[in-house]
Short mmCIF file of C-alpha atoms in Angstrom, two decimals:
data_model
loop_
_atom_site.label_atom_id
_atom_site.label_comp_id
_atom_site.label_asym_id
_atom_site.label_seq_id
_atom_site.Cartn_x
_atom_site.Cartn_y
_atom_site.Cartn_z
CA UNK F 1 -12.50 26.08 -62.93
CA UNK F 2 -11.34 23.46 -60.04
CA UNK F 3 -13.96 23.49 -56.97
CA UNK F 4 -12.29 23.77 -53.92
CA UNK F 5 -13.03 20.75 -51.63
CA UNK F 6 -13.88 21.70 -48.08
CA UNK F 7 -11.27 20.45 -45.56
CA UNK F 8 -11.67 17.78 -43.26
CA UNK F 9 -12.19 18.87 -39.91
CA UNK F 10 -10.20 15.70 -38.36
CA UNK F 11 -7.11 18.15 -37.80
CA UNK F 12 -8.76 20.96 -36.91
CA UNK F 13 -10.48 18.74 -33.69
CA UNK F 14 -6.83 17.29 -33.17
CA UNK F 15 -5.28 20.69 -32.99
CA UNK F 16 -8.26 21.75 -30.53
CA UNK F 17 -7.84 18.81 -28.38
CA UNK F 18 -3.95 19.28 -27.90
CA UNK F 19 -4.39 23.22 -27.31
CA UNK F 20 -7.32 22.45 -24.41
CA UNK F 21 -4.71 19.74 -23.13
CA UNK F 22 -2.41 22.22 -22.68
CA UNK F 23 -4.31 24.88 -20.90
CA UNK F 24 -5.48 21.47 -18.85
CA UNK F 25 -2.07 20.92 -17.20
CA UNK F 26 -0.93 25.04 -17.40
CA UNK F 27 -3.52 25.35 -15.17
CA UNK F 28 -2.18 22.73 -12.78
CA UNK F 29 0.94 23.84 -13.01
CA UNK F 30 0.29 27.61 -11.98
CA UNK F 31 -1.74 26.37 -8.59
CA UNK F 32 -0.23 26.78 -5.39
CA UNK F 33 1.27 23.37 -5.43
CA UNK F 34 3.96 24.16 -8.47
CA UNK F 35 5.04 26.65 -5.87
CA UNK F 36 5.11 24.67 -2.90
CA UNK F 37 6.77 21.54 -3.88
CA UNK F 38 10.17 23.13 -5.37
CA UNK F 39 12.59 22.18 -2.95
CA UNK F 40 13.67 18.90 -1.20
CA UNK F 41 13.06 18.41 2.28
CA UNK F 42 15.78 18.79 4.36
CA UNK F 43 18.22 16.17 5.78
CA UNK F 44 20.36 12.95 4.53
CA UNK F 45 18.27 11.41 1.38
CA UNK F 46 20.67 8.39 0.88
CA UNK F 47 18.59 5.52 1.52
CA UNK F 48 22.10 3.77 2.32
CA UNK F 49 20.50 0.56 2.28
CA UNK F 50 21.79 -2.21 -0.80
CA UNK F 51 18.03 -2.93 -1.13
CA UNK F 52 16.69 -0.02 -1.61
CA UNK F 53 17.80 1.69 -5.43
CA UNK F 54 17.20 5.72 -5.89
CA UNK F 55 16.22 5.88 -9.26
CA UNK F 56 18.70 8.40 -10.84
CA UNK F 57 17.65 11.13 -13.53
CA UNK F 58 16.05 14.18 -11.76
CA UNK F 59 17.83 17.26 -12.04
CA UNK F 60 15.79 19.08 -9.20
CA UNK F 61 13.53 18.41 -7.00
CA UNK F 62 10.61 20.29 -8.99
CA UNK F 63 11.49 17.97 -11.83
CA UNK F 64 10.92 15.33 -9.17
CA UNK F 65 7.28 16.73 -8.53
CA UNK F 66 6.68 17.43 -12.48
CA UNK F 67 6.74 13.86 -13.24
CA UNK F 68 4.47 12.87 -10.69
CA UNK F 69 2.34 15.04 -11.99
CA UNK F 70 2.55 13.97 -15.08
CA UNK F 71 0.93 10.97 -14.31
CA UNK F 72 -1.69 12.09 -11.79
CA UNK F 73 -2.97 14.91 -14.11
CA UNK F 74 -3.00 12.43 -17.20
CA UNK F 75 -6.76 12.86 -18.27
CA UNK F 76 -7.04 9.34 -20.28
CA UNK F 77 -5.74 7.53 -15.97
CA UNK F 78 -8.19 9.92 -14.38
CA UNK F 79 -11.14 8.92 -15.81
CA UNK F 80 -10.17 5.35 -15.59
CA UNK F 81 -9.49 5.61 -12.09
CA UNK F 82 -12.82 7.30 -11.91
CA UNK F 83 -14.80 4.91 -13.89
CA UNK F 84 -13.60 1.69 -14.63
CA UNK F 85 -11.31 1.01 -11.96
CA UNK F 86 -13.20 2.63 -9.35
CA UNK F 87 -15.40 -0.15 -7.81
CA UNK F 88 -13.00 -2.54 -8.40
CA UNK F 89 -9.90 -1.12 -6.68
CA UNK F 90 -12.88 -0.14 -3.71
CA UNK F 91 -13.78 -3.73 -3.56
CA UNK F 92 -10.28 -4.87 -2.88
CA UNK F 93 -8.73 -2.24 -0.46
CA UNK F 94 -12.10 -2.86 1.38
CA UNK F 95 -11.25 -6.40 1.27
CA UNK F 96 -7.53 -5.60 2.91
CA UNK F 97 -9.10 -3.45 5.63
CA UNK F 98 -11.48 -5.87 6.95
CA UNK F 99 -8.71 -8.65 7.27
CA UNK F 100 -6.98 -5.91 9.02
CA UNK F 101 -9.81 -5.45 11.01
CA UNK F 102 -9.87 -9.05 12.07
CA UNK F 103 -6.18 -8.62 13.23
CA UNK F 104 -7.44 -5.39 15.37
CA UNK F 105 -5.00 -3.35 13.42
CA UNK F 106 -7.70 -1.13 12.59
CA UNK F 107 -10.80 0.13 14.16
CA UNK F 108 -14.10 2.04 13.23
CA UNK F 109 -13.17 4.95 15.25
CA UNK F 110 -9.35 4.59 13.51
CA UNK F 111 -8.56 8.18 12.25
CA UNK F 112 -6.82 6.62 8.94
CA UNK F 113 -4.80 8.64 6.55
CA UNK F 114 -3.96 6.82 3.24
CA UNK F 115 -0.87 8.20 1.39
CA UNK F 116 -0.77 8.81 -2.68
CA UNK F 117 -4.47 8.43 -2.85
CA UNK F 118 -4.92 9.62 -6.29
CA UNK F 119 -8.50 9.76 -7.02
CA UNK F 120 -9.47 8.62 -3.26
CA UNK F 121 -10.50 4.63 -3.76
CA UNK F 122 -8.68 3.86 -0.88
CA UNK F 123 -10.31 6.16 0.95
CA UNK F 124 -13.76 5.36 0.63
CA UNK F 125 -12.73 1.89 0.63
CA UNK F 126 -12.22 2.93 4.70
CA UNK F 127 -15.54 5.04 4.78
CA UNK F 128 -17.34 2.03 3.39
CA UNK F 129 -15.65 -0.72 6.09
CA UNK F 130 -16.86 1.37 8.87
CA UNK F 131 -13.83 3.75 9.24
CA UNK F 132 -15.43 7.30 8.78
CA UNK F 133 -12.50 9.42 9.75
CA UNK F 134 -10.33 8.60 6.75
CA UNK F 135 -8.35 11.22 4.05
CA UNK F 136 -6.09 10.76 1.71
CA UNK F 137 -3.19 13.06 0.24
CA UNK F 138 -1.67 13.24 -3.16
CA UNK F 139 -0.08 16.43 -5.26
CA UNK F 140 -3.30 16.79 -6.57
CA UNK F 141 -6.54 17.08 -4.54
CA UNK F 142 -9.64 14.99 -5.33
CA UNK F 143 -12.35 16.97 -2.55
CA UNK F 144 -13.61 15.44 -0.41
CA UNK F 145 -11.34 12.43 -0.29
CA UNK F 146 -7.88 13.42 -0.79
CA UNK F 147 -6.51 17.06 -0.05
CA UNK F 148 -2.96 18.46 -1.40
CA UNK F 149 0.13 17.09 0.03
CA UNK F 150 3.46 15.56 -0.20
CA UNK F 151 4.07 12.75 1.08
CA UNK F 152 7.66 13.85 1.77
CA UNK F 153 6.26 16.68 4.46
CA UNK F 154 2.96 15.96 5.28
CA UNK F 155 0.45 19.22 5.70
CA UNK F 156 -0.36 17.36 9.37
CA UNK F 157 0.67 17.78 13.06
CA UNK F 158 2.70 15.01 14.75
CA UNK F 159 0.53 12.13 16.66
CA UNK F 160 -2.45 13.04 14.54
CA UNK F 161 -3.26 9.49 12.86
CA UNK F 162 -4.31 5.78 14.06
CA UNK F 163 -3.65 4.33 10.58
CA UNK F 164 -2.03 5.09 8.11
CA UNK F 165 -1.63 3.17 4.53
CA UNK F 166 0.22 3.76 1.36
CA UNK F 167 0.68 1.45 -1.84
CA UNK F 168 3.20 4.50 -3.31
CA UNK F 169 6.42 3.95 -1.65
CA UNK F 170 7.90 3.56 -4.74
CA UNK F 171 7.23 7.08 -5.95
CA UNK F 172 9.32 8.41 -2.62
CA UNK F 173 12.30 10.09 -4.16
CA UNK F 174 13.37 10.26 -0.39
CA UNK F 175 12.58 7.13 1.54
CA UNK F 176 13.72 8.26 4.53
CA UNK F 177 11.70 11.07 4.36
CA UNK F 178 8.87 9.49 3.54
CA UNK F 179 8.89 7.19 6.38
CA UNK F 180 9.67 9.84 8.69
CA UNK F 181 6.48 11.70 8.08
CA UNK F 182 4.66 8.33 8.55
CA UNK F 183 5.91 8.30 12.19
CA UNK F 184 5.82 11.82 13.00
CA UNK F 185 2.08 11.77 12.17
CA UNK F 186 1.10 8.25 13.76
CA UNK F 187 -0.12 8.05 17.12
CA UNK F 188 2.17 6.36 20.06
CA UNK F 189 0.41 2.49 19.15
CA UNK F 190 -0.41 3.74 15.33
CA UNK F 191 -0.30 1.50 12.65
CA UNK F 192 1.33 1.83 8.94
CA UNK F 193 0.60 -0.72 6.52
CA UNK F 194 2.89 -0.48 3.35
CA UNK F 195 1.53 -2.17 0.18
CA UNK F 196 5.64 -2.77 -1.92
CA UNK F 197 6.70 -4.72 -4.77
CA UNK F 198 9.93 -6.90 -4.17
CA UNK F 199 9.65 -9.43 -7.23
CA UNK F 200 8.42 -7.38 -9.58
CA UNK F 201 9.75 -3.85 -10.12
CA UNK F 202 7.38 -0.83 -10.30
CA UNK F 203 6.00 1.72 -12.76
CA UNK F 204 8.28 3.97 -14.86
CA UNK F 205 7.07 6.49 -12.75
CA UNK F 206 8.40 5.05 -9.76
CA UNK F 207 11.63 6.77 -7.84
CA UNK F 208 13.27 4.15 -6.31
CA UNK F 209 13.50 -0.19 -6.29
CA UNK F 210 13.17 -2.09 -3.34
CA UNK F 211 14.58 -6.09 -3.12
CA UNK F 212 13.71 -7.11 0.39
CA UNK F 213 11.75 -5.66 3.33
CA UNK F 214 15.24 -5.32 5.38
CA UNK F 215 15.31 -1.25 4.24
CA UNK F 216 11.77 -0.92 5.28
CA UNK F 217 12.73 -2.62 9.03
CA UNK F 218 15.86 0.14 8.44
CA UNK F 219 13.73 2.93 8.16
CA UNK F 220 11.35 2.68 10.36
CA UNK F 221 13.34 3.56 13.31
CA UNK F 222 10.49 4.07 15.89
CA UNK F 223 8.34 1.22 15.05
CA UNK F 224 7.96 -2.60 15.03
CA UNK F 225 7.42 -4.66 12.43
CA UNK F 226 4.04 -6.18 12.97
CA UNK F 227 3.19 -8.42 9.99
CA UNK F 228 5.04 -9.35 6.63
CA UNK F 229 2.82 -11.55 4.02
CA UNK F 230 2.05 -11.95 0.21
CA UNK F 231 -0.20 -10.24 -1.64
CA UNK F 232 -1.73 -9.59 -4.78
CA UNK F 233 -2.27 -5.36 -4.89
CA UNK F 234 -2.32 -3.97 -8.59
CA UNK F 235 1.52 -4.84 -9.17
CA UNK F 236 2.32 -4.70 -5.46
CA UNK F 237 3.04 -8.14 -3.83
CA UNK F 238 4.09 -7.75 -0.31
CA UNK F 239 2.04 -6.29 2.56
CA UNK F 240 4.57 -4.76 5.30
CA UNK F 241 2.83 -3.85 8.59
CA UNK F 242 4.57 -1.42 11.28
CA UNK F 243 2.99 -0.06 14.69
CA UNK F 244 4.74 2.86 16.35
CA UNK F 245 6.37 2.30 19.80
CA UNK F 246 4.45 3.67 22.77
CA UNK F 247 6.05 7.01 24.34
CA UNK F 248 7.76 6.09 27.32
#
């Protein structure tokens, strides 16, 4: 009689792992936000600017949303972003936002917003530069540095913000949208600094292309452009700097 060899238990941990990854994002996808986000904003989302490319491909605006997620709920980027990469991406935002402090473009009592914050580095980046009133947004909240939001309606009143900063604008399916929420929500005198690629392009996650910072000067309708230099920002290479015109 042949003894039966016991089975490995390599597929049975495999087969475990993909069912708990599973209930991981069905529970995501069942919160609040899988309901909000399921329409596009209103208005004209051409970007109608030569340097500025809509990434083609979505069939709604969910499917839009889905993708994003996709990436932000991604366990294996999550824990890098809260391990490995955390100090070091605090380390250089906190670099950017004391040069910015230099240039009085932001201030310790700055009520800063930063925009697709993810996991929050940017954030505390602020906190830890002096700037204590600081949140972020993203589709998925991080408490207590980022709550829920889209950055193509943000969950804010108008005028609320000093600063705001965002190293995402490539992930705006709607540009204009996206930049219209920026000024809605900044302060008469506010400040947006934009963190874009131009010689590189972005992340297959990313929604649209950008070539030059003429779109950007397009878009922002109720602003000036401040500042325009090089940098070197995890894939991003150009800093863009905006302040929003005084009420008259």
């Amino acid at each position: 009689m042949k003894t039966m060899q016991a089975r490995p238990y390599v597929p049975k941990i495999f087969t475990l792992f993909l069912l708990l990854s599973a209930l991981f994002f069905l529970f995501f996808s069942l919160q609040p936000h899988s309901q909000f986000f399921t329409k596009p904003p209103p208005g004209n989302q051409l970007s109608g600017e030569p340097d500025l490319r809509i990434r083609p491909g979505y069939s709604s605006y969910q499917a839009y949303i889905q993708r994003q997620l996709n990436k932000t709920l991604n366990p294996k980027l999550r824990k890098v972003w809260t391990t490995r990469d955390w100090e070091r991406k605090i380390r250089v935002f906190a670099t950017f936002f004391e040069e910015l402090k230099q240039k009085q473009l932001l201030f310790n009592s700055s009520k800063a917003l930063c925009i697709g914050a993810r996991v929050g580095q940017e954030v505390e980046a602020l906190r830890r530069v002096g700037v204590s009133d600081s949140v972020g947004i993203d589709l998925v909240p991080y408490p207590p540095l980022v709550v829920r939001g889209d950055f193509h309606h943000q969950p804010f009143d108008g005028d609320t913000f000093d600063f705001e900063f965002s190293n995402v604008f490539d992930h705006a399916l709607y540009p204009k949208k996206f930049v219209g929420e920026i000024e809605r929500t900044l302060k008469p005198g506010g400040v947006c600094v934009l963190h874009v690629a131009l010689s590189r392009r972005a992340d297959k996650f990313s929604a649209n292309d950008l070539y030059s910072i003429g779109p950007l000067k397009a878009l922002f309708r109720r602003s000036e452009l401040v500042h325009v230099r090089r940098v070197d920002g995890f894939g991003l290479d150009t800093e863009v700097i905006f302040r929003k015109k005084k009420k008259i």
